[in-house]
CSV table of C-alpha atoms in Angstrom, one decimal:
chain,number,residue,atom,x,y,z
Q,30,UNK,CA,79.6,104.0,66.8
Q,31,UNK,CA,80.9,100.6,67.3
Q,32,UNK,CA,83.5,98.8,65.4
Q,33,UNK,CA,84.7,95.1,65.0
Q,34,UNK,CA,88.5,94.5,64.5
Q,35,UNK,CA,89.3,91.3,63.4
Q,36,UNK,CA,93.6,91.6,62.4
Q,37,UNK,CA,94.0,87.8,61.1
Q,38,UNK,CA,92.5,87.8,57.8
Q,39,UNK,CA,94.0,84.2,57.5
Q,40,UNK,CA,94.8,81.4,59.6
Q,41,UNK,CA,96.2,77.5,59.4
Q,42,UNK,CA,96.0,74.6,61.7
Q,43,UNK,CA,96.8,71.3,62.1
Q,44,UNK,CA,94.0,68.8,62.6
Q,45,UNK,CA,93.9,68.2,66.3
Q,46,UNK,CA,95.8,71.2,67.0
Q,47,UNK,CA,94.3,74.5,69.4
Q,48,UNK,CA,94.1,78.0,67.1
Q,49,UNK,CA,93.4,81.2,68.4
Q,50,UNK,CA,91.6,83.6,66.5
Q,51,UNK,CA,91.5,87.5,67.5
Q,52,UNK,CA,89.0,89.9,67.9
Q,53,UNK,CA,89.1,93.7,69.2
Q,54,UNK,CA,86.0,95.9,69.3
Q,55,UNK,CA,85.7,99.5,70.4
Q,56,UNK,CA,82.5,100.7,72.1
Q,57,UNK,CA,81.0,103.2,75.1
Q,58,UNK,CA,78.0,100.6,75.6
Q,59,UNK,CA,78.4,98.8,79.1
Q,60,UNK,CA,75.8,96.5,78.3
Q,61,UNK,CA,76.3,94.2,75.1
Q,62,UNK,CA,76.9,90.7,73.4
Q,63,UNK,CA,79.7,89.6,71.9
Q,64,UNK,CA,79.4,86.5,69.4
Q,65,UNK,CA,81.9,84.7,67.0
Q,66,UNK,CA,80.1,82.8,63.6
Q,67,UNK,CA,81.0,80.4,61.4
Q,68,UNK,CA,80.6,80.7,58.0
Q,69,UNK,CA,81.6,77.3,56.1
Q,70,UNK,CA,82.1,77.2,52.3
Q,71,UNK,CA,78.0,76.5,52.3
Q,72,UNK,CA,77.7,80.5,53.1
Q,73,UNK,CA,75.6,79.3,55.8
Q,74,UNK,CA,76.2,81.5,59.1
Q,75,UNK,CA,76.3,79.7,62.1
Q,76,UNK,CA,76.4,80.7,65.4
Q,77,UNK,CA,79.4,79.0,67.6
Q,78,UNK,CA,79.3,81.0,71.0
Q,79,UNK,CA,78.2,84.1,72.5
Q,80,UNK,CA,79.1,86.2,75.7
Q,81,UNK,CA,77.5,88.2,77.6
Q,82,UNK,CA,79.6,91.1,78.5
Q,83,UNK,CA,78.4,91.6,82.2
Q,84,UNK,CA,79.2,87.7,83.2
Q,85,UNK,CA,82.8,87.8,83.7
Q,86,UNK,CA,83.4,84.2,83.2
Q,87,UNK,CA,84.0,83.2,79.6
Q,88,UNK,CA,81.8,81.0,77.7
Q,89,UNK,CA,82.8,77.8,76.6
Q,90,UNK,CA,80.5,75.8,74.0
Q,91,UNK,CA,82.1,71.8,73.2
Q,92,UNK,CA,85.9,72.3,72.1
Q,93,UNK,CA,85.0,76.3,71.6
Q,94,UNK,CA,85.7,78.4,74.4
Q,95,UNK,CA,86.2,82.3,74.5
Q,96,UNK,CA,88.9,84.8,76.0
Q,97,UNK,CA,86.7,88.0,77.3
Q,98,UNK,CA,88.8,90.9,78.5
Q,99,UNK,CA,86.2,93.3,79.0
Q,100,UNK,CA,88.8,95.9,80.0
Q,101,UNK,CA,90.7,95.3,77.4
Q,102,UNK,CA,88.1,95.3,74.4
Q,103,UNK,CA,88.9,91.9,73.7
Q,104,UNK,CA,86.9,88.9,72.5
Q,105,UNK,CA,89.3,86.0,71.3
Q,106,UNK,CA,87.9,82.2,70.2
Q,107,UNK,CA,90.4,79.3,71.3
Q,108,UNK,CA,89.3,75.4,69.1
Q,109,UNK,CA,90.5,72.8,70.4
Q,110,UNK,CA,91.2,69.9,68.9
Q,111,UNK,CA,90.7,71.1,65.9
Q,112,UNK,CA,88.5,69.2,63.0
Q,113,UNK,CA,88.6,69.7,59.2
Q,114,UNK,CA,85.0,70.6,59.5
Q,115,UNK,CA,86.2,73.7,61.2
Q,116,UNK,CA,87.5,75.0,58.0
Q,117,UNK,CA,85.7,78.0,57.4
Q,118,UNK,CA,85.4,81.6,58.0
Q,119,UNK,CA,85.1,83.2,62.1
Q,120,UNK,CA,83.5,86.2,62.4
Q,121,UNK,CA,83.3,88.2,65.1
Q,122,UNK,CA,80.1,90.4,65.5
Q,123,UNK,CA,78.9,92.7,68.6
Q,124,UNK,CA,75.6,93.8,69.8
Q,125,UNK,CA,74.4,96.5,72.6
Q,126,UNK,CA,71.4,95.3,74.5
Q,127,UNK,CA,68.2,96.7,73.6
Q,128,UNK,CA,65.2,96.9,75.9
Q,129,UNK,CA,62.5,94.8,75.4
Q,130,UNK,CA,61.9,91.0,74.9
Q,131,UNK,CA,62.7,89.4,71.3
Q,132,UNK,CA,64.0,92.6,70.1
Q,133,UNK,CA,67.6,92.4,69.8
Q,134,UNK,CA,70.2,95.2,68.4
Q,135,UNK,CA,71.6,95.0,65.4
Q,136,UNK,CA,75.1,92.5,64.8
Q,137,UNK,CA,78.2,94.7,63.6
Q,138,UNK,CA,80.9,92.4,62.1
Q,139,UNK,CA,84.2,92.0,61.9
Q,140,UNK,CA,85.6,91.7,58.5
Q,141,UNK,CA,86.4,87.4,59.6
Q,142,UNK,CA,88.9,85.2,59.5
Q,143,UNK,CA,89.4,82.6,57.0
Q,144,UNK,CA,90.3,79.7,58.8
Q,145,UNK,CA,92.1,76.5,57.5
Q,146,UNK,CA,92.0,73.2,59.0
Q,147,UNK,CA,95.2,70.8,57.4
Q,148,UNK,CA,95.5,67.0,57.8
A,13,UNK,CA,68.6,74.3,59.7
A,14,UNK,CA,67.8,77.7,61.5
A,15,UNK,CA,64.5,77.9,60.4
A,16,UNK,CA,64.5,80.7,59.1
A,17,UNK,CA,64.3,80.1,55.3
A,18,UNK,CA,65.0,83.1,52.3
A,19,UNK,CA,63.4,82.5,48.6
A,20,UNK,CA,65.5,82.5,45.9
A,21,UNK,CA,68.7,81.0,46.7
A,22,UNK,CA,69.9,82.4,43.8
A,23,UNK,CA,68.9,85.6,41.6
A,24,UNK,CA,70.5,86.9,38.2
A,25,UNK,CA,69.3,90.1,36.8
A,26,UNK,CA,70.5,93.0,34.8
A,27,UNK,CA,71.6,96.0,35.5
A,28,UNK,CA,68.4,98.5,36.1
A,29,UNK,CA,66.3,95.9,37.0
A,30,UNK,CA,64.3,95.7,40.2
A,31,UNK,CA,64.3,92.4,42.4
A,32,UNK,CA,62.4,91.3,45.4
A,33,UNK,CA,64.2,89.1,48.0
A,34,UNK,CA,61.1,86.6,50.4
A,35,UNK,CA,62.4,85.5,54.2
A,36,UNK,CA,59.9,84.0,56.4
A,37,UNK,CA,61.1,83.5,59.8
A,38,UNK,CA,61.3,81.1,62.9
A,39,UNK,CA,57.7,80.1,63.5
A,40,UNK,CA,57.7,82.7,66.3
A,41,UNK,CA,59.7,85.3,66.1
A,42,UNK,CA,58.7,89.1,65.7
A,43,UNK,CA,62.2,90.5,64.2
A,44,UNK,CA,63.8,90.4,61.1
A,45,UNK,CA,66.4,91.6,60.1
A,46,UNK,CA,68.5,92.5,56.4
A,47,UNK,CA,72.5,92.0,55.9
A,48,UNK,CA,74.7,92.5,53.4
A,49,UNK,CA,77.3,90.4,52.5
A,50,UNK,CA,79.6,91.8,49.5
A,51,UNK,CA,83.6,91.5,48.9
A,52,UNK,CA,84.0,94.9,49.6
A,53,UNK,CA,81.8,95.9,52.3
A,54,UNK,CA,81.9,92.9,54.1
A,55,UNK,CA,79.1,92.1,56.4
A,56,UNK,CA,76.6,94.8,56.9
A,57,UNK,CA,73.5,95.5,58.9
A,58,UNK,CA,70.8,96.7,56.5
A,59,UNK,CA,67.0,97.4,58.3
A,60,UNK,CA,65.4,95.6,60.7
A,61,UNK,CA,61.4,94.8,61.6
A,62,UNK,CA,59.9,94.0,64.6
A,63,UNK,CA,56.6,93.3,64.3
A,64,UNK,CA,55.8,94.9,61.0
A,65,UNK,CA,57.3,98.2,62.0
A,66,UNK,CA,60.6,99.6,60.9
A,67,UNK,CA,63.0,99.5,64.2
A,68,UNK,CA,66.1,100.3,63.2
A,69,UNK,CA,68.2,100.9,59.7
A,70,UNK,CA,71.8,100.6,58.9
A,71,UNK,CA,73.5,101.3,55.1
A,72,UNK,CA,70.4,100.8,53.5
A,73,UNK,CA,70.5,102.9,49.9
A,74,UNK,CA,67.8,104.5,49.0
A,75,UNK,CA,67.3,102.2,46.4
A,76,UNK,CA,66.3,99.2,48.9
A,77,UNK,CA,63.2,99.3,50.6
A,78,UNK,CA,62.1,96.4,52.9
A,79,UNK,CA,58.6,95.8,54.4
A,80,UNK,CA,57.3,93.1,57.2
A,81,UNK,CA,53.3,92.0,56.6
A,82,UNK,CA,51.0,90.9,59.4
A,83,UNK,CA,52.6,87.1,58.8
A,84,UNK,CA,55.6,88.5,59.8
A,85,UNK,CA,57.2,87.7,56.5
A,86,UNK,CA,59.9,90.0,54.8
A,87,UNK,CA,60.3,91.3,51.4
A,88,UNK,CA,63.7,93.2,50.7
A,89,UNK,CA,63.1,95.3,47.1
A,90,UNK,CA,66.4,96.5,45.4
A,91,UNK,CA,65.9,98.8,42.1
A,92,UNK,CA,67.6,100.5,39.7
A,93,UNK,CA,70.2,97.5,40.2
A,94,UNK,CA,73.8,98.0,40.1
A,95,UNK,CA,76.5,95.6,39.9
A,96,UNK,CA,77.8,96.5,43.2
A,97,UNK,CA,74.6,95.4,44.7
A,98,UNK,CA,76.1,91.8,43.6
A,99,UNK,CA,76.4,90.1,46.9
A,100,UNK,CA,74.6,88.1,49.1
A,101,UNK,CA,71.6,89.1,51.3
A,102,UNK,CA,71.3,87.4,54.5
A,103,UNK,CA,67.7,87.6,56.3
A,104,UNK,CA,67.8,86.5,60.4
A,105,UNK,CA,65.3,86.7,63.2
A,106,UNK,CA,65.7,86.7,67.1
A,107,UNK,CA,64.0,84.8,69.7
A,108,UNK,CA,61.4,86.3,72.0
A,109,UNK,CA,63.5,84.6,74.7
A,110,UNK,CA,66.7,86.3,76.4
A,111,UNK,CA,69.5,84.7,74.8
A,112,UNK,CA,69.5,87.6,72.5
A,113,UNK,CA,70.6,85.1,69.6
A,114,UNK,CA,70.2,86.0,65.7
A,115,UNK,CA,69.3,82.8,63.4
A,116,UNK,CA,70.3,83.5,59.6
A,117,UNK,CA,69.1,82.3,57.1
A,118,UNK,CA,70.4,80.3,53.9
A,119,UNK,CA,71.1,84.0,51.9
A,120,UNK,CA,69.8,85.1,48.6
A,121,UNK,CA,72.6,85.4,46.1
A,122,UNK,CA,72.3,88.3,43.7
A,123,UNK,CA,74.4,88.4,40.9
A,124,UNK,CA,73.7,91.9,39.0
A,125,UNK,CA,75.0,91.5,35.0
């Protein structure tokens, strides 16, 4: 079974600073997706940026850009510059490629990261 | 805006009572799929349809039942409602395309009294 480690369950930054969240996942799949989510204080999830774990070159989306070490297990999220409307909570979420067009595999979560953007 | 769009945004009921949760998705789109959001579980993968056929279930109790009709609109039922079923209940569907992406929807929140 897979599983989504997400070790930060809080994090600060200044406006206009770079944060680093962390995420670790353990799986046997070779082929899967690995996304991070916002979840602002609307409950709304959003997606910010996905990876696809057989392009080695990480994805980068605006001021969001990712850290894939597929070796590693590893999927961190880097914002830069960051904005007050980042504030919100990052989740990490994994998902093993499933045959067959517009069916996709289930999302497994992280537990997030609660993250808080200061003036 | 996803989308994707969930009926009611907000549901308070008693304990033993039986609710019904409405998501219709992206004009579209053949899956849909149930999560769980609660303080303690955290996030959680609950069924998913594709098509109007059951593809794949998570930590669904037997208590919740879900069902996709020919519109490709989804019903989740909860009975015999306890109040750790309060949480919020996410409904997303996927693109027929390849970028393997989920949209959610707003959630349902259910507060069980």
């Amino acid at each position: 079974a897979q599983t989504v480690t997400q070790s930060q369950p809080e994090m600060s930054v200044q406006e206009a600073e770079t944060v680093t969240l962390s995420c670790t996942y353990d799986t046997s799949e070779n082929n899967y997706y690995l996304f991070w989510y916002k979840q602002p204080p609307s409950r709304q999830m959003i997606l910010v940026i996905r990876q696809e774990a057989y392009k080695q070159q990480n994805a980068t989306e605006n001021r969001f850009s990712v850290n894939f070490q597929k070796a590693a297990k590893s999927f961190s999220l880097k914002i830069s510059d960051s904005q007050l409307g980042d504030t919100a909570m990052y989740f990490c979420a994994f998902m093993k490629w499933v045959m067959g067009s517009g069916n996709t595999g289930k999302l497994i979560f992280g537990q997030g990261t609660t993250l808080q953007v200061k003036p | 805006d996803s989308g994707v769009t969930q009926t009611p945004k907000h549901l308070i009921t008693a304990t033993g009572q039986r609710v019904t949760l409405r998501c219709s998705p992206r004009s579209g789109d053949l899956s849909v799929y149930w999560y769980q959001q609660s303080l303690d579980q955290g996030l959680q993968f609950l069924i998913q349809y594709y098509n109007g056929e059951e593809r794949a279930k998570g930590n669904i109790l037997e208590r919740f039942s879900a069902q996709q009709f020919p519109d490709l609109h989804s019903e989740l039922n909860l009975s015999s409602l306890e109040l750790g079923d309060s949480a919020l209940y996410f409904c997303a569907s996927s693109s027929t395309g390849v970028r393997n992406e989920q949209f959610f929807g707003p959630g349902t929140r259910l507060t069980v009294l």
